[in-house]
Coordinates of C-alpha atoms and ligand atoms in Angstrom, one line a residue:
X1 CA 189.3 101.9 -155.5
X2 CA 187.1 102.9 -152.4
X3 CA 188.4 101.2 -148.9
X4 CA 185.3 100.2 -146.5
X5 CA 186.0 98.5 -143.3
X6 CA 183.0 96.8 -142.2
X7 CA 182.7 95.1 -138.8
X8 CA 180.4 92.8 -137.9
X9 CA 181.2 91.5 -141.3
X10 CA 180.0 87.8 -140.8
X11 CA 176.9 88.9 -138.9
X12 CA 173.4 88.6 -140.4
X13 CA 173.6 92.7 -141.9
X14 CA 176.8 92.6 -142.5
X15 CA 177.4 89.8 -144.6
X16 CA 174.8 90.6 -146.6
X17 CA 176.1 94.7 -146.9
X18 CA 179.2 93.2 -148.0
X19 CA 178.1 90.5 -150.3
X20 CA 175.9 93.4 -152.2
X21 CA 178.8 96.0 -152.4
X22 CA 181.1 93.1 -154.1
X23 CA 178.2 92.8 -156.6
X24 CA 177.1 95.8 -157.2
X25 CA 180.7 98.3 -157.7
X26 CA 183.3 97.2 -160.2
X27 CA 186.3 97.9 -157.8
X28 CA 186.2 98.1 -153.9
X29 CA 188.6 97.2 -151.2
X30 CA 186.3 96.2 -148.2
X31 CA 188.1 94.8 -145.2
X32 CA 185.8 92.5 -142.5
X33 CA 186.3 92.1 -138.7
X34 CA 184.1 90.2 -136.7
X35 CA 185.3 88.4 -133.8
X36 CA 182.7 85.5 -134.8
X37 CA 181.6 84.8 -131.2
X38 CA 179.0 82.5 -130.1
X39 CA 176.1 84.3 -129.0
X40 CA 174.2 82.3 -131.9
X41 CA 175.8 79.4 -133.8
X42 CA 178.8 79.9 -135.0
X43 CA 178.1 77.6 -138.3
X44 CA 176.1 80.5 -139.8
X45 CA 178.7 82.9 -139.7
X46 CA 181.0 80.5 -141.1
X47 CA 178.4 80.0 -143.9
X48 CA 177.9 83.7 -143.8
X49 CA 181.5 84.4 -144.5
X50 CA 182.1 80.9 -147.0
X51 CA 179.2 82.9 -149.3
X52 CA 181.1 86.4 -149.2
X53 CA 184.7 84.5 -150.2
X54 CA 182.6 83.0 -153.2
X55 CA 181.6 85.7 -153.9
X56 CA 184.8 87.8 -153.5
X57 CA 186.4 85.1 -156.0
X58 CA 183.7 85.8 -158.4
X59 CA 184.8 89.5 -158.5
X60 CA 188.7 89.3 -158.6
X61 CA 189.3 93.0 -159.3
X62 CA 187.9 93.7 -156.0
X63 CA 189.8 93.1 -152.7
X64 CA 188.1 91.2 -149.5
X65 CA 190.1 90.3 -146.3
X66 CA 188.5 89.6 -143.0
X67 CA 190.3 89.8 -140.2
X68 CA 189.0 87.7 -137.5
X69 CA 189.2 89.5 -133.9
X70 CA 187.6 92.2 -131.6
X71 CA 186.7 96.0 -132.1
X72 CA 187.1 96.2 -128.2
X73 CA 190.7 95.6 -129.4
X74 CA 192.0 98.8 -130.0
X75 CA 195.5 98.1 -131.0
X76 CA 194.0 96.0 -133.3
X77 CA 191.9 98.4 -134.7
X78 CA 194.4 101.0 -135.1
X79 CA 196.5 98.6 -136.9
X80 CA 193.7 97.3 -139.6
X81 CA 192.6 101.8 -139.8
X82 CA 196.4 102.4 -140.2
X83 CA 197.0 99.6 -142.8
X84 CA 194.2 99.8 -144.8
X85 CA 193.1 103.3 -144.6
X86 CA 189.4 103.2 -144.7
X87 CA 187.3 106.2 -146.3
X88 CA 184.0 104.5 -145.3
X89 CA 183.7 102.9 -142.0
X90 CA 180.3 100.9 -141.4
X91 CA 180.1 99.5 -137.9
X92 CA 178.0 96.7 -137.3
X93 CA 179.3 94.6 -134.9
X94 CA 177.8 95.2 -131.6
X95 CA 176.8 92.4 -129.3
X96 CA 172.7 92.7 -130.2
X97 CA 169.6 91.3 -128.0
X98 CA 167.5 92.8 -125.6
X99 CA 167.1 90.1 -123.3
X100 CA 170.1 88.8 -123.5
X101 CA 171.4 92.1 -122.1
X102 CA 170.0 91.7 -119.3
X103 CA 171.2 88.1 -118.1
X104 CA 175.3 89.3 -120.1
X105 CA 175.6 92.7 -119.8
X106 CA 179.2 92.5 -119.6
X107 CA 179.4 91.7 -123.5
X108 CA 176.9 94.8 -124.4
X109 CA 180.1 97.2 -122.8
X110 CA 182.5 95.8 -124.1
X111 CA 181.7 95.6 -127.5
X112 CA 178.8 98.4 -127.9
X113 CA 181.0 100.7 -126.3
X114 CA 184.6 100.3 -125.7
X115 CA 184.5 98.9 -128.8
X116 CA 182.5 102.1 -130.8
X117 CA 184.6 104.4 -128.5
X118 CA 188.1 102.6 -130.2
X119 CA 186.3 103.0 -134.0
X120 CA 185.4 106.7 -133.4
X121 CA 188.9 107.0 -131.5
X122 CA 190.8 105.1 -134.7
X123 CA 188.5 107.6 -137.3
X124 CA 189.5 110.9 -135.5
X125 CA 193.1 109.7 -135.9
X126 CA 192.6 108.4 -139.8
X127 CA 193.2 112.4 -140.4
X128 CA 196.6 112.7 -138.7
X129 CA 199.2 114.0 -140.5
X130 CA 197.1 115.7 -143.1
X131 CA 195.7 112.2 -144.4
X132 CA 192.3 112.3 -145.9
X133 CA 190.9 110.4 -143.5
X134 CA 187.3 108.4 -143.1
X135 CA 184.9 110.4 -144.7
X136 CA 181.9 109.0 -143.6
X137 CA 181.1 106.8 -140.4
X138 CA 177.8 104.5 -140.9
X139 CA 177.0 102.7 -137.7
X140 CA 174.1 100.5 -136.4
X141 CA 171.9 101.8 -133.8
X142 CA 168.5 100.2 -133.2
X143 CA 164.1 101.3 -132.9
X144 CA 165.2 100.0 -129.4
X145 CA 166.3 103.3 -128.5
X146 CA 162.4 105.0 -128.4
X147 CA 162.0 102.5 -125.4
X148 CA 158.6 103.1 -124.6
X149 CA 158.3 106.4 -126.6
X150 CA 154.6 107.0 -126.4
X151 CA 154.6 108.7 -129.9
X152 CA 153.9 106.6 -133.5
X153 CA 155.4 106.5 -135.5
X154 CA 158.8 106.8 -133.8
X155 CA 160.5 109.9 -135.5
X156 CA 164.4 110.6 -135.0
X157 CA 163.1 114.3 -133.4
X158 CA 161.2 112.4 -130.7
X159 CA 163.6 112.3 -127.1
X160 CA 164.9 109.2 -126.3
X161 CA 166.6 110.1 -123.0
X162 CA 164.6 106.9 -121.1
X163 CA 165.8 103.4 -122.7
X164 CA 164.2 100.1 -121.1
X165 CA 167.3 97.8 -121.7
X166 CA 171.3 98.1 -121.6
X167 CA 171.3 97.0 -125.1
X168 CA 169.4 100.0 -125.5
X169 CA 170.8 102.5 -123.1
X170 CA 174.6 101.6 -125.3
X171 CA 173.0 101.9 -129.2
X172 CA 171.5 106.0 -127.6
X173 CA 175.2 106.2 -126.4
X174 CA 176.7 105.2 -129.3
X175 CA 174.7 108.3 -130.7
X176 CA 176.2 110.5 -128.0
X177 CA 179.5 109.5 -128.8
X178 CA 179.3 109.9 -132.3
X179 CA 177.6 113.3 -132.4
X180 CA 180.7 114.4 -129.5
X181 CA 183.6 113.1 -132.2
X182 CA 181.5 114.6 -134.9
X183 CA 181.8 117.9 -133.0
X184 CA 184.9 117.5 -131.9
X185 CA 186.8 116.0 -135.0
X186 CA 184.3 117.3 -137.9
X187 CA 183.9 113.3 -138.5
X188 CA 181.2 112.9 -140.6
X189 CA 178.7 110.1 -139.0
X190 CA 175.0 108.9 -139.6
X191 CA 173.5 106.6 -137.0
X192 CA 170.9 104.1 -138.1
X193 CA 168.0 103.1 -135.8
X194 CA 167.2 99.6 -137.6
X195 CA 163.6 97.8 -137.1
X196 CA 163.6 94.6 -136.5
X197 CA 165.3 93.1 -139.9
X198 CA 164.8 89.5 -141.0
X199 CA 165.4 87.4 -144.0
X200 CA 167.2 84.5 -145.0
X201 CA 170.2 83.0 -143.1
X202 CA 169.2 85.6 -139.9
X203 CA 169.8 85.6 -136.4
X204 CA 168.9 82.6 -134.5
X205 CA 167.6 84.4 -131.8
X206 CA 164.7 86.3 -133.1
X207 CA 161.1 85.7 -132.9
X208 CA 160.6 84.5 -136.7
X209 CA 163.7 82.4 -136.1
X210 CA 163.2 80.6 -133.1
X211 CA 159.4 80.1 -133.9
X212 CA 161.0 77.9 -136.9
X213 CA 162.5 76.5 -134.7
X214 CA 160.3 75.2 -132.5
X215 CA 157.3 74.6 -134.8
X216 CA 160.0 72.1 -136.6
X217 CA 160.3 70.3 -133.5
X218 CA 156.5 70.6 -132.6
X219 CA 157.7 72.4 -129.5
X220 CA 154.8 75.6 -128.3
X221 CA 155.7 79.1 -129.3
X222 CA 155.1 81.6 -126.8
X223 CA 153.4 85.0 -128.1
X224 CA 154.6 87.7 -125.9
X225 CA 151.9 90.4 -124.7
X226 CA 149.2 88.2 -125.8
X227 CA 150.0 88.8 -129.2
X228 CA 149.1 92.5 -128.1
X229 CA 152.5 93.2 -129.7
X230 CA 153.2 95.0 -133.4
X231 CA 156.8 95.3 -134.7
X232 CA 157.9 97.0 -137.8
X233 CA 159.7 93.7 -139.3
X234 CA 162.1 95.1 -141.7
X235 CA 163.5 92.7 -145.1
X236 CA 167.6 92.6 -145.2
X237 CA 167.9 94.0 -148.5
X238 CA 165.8 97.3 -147.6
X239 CA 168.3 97.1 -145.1
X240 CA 171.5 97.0 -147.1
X241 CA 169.9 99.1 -149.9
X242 CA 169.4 101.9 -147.2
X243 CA 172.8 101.7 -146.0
X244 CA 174.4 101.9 -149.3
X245 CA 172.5 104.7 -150.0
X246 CA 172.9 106.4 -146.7
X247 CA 176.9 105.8 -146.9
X248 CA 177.2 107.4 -150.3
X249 CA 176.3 110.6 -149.2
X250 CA 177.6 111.8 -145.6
X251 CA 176.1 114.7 -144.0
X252 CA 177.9 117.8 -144.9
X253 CA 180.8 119.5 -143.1
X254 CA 179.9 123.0 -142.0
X255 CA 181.2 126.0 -140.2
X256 CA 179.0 127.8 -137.3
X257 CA 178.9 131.3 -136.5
X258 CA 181.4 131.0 -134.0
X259 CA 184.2 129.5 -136.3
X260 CA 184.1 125.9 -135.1
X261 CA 182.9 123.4 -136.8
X262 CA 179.2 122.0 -136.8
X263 CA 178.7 118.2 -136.4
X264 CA 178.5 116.9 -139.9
X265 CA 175.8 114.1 -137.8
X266 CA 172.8 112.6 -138.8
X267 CA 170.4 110.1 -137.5
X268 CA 167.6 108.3 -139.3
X269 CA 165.3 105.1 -138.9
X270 CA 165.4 102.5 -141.5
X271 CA 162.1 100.5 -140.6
X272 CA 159.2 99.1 -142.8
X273 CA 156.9 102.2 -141.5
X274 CA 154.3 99.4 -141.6
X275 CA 154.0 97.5 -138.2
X276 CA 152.7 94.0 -138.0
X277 CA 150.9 92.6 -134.8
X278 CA 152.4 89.4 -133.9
X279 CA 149.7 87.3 -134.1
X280 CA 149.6 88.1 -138.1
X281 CA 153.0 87.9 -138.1
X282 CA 152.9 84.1 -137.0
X283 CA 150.0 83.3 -139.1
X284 CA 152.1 84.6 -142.4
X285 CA 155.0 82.6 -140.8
X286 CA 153.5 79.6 -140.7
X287 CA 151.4 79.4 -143.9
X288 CA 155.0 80.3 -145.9
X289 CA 156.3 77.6 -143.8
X290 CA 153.7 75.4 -144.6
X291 CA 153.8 76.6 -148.3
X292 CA 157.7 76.1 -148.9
X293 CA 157.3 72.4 -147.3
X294 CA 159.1 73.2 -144.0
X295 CA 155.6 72.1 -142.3
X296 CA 153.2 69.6 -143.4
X297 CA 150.4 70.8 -144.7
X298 CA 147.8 69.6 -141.8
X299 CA 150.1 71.4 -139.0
X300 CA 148.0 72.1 -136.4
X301 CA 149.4 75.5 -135.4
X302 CA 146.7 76.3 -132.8
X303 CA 148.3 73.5 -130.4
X304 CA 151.6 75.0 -130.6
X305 CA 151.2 78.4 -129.4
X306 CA 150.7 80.2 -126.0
X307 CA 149.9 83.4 -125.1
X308 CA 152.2 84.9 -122.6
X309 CA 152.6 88.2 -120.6
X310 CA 155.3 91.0 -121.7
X311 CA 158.7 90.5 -121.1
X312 CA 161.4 92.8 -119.4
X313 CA 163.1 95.2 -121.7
X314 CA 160.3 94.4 -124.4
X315 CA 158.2 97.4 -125.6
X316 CA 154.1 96.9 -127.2
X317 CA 155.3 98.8 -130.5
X318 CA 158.0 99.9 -132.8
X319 CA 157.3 102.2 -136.1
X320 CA 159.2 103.7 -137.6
X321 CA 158.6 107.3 -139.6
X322 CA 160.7 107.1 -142.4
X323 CA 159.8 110.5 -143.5
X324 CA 163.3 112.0 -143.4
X325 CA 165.1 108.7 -145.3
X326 CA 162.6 109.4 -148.4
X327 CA 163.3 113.2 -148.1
X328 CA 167.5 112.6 -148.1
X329 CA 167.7 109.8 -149.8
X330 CA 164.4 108.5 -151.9
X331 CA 163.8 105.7 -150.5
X332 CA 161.6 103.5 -148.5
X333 CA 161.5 99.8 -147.6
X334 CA 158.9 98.3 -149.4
X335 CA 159.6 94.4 -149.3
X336 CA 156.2 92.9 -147.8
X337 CA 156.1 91.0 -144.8
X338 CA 154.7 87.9 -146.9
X339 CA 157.5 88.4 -149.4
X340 CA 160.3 88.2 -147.0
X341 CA 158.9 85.4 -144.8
X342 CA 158.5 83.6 -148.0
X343 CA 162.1 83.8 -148.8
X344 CA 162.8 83.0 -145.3
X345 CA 161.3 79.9 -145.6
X346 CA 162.7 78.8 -148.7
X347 CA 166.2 79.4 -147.9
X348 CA 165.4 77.6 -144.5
X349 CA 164.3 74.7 -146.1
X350 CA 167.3 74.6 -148.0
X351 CA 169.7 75.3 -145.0
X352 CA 168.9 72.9 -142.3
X353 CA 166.7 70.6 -144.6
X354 CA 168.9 69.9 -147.5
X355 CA 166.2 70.5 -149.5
Ligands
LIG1 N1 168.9 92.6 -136.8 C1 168.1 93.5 -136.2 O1 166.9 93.4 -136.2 C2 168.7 94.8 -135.7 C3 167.9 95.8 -135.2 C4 168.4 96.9 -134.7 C5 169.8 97.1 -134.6 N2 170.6 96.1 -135.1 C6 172.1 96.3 -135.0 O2 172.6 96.1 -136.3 C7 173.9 95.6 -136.1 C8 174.1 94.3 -136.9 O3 173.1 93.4 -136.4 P1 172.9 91.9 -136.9 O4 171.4 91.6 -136.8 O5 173.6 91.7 -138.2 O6 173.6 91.1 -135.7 P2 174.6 89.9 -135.7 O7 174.8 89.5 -134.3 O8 174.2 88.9 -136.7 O9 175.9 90.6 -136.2 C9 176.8 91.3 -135.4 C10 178.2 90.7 -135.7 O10 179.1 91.4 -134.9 C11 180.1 90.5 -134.4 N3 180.6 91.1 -133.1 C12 180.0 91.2 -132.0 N4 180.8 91.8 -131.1 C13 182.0 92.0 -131.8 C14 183.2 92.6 -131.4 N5 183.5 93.1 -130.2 N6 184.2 92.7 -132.3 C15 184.0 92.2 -133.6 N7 182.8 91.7 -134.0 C16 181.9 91.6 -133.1 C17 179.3 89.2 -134.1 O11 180.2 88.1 -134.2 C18 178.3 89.2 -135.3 O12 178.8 88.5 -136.4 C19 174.2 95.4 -134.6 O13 174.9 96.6 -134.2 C20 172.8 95.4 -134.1 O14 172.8 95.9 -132.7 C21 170.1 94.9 -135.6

C-alpha cells in the first residue's frame, strides 16, 4: 500500500487530488493535514472534507485520516512523517492570494515557509536510520512566480529572480529550498507553477468566484486593467491529472563528476497554455451562469461591471509553456474554458441554491 501525506488536504486542489487517488488506486494510505483556517469560509472545507470521508467509506480497503493542525507545526509534522511514513509527500497547503499578501503577510511566512522548511526538514529525516524514506516530494508553487516576466509563454528556463508580491517572492523560495535539500539530502522534488485553476466547489476568493458572487446579488464586478488582462485559467482535474502524473515519476537520483550527488529537482508549469482575456472570460461566465439557471435569463450584465485600473501585485498576463510537461509526461490540459465554467455553474447552483 503506497503512504501519501497530503497537506492542504481540505483545500480546493487538495481535496480534489485526494478524492481522485481514493478512486482511481485499489489500495492507498493517504494521510490529510490542513489546519482548515478561515481565510475563505470555512463551510467549504468542511464540505470539501465530508465528500472525501464518503468517499473514503466507499473504498474501505484504502486508508484516509486527516489530521487537523498546522505544517508550521513541526513537532507535529515530525510526529504524523514518523508515524505514518510517507513515500509521497504532496504539499499543498500554503496560505494562497496575492492581495491578501499584501494586507497579512504574516500568514504567507508562516505557513509558505516555516511551514515548507519543517516538510523538507521532516523528508530529509524520513531516511534516518537506513529507512527508505520519501521518495518523491510534489509541492505547489504558482505562474505567480514569472512576476512580470516579459517573455510568453512563461517557460520554467525563463529567470524569475524579480517577484511583484510576498505570496510570490515565498512559492520562488519554496523552489530555492527544495532544490538546496534536493542537493543536500538527494530528496527527490518537483515544484509545480500552477495557473490560475478553477472548477467546482473553488476558492471564494478568485475572480470567477466572487464575480458569482456578486452578479447573484446584483452587486458591479470590477474588471481589473480594463479587462486589458489574460490569465491562463486552468480546470481542477487537468490539475490533479498532472499531479498524479507528475508524482508517479520523480526526477532521477544521479551522481556528478565530483562524487556528490546531483539534485534529483525538477520544476514545471501546469497551465492551460491557452490564455483568456478577462473580458471573454466574464462573458463565458455569465452566459453559463445564465444557462445553468444561476441568472435569469434577461440579466443585464452590462450594468453590473466596471472597468478598473491594475491592482498591486497583479501582472497583465500569465501563460504558461507546457512544452516540458508533454515531453516528461504526455500530457497537456485540455479542459475548455467554457467546459469548466459550465461545471462551475452547475455545481454552484447546486451548492448555495439547493438546486
Ligand atoms: N488555485 C490556484 O489557482 C493556485 C495557483 C497557483 C498556486 N496555487 C497553490 O496551490 C496550493 C493549493 O491551492 P488551493 O487553490 O487549493 O488553495 P486552498 O486555500 O483552497 O488550499 C490550501 C489549504 O491549505 C490549508 N493551509 C493553509 N495554511 C496551512 C498550514 N499552515 N497548515 C496546514 N494547512 C494549511 C488551508 O486551510 C487550505 O485548505 C497552494 O499552495 C497555492 O498557493 C494555487
Amino acid at each position: 500500500m503506497e503512504t501519501f501525506i497530503i497537506t492542504g488536504a481540505t483545500g480546493f486542489i487538495g481535496s480534489n487530488l485526494v478524492l481522485k487517488l481514493l478512486r482511481m488506486h485499489s489500495l492507498v494510505d493517504i494521510i490529510g493535514i490542513d489546519n482548515m483556517n478561515d481565510y475563505y469560509d470555512v463551510s467549504l472545507k468542511e464540505y470539501r472534507l465530508k465528500r472525501i470521508e464518503a468517499c473514503a467509506a466507499e473504498y474501505p480497503d484504502s486508508r484516509w485520516t486527516f489530521i487537523k493542525g498546522s505544517i508550521a507545526d513541526k513537532n507535529l509534522v515530525n510526529k504524523v512523517f514518523q508515524e505514518f511514513k510517507p513515500s509521497i509527500v504532496i504539499n499543498l497547503a500554503a496560505q494562497a492570494g496575492v492581495r491578501y499578501s499584501i494586507t497579512n503577510p504574516d500568514a504567507y511566512i508562516e505557513s509558505n515557509l516555516i511551514g515548507f522548511y519543517n516538510i523538507l526538514e521532516a523528508c530529509r529525516h524520513s531516511y534516518d536510520n537506513g529507512e527508505s524514506g520519501v521518495q518523491h516530494l510534489v509541492y505547489a508553487s504558482s505562474s505567480s512566480v514569472y512576476g512580470s516576466n516579459k517573455n510568453v509563454p512563461y517557460s520554467t528556463e525563463d529567470q524569475v529572480d524579480n517577484p511583484v508580491s510576498l505570496y510570490a517572492a515565498t512559492k520562488k523560495s519554496n523552489e530555492l529550498m527544495a532544490h538546496a535539500y534536493s542537493k543536500l539530502y538527494n530528496i527527490p522534488s518537483t515544484g509545480l507553477r500552477f495557473f490560475t485553476v478553477y472548477g467546482p466547489a473553488g476558492r471564494p476568493d478568485m475572480a470567477y468566484f466572487g464575480f458569482t458572487n456578486k452578479l447573484i446579488k446584483g452587486e458591479t464586478i470590477e474588471i481589473f486593467n480594463y479587462g486589458n488582462c489574460k490569465r491562463d485559467f486552468t480546470y481542477i482535474d487537468d490539475i490533479v491529472e498532472g499531479i498524479i502524473k507528475v508524482m508517479q515519476k520523480p526526477p532521477k537520483k544521479q551522481m556528478g563528476e565530483d562524487g556528490l550527488p546531483l539534485p534529483p529537482y525538477a520544476i514545471y508549469n501546469i497551465g492551460n497554455n491557452h490564455p483568456e482575456n478577462l473580458l471573454d472570460f466574464v462573458t463565458i461566465l455569465q452566459e453559463e451562469l445564465i444557462r445553468a439557471g444561476v441568472l435569469p435569463k434577461d440579466y443585464d450584465f452590462e450594468a453590473h461591471k466596471k472597468l478598473v485600473p491594475m491592482q498591486p501585485g497583479d501582472v497583465p498576463i500569465t501563460y504558461a509553456d507546457t512544452t516540458a510537461l508533454e515531453r516528461d509526461f504526455g500530457f497537456k490540459p485540455s479542459t475548455s474554458l467554457r467546459e469548466g465554467l459550465r461545471k462551475f455553474a452547475q455545481w454552484y447552483k447546486e451548492y448555495y441554491l439547493g438546486k
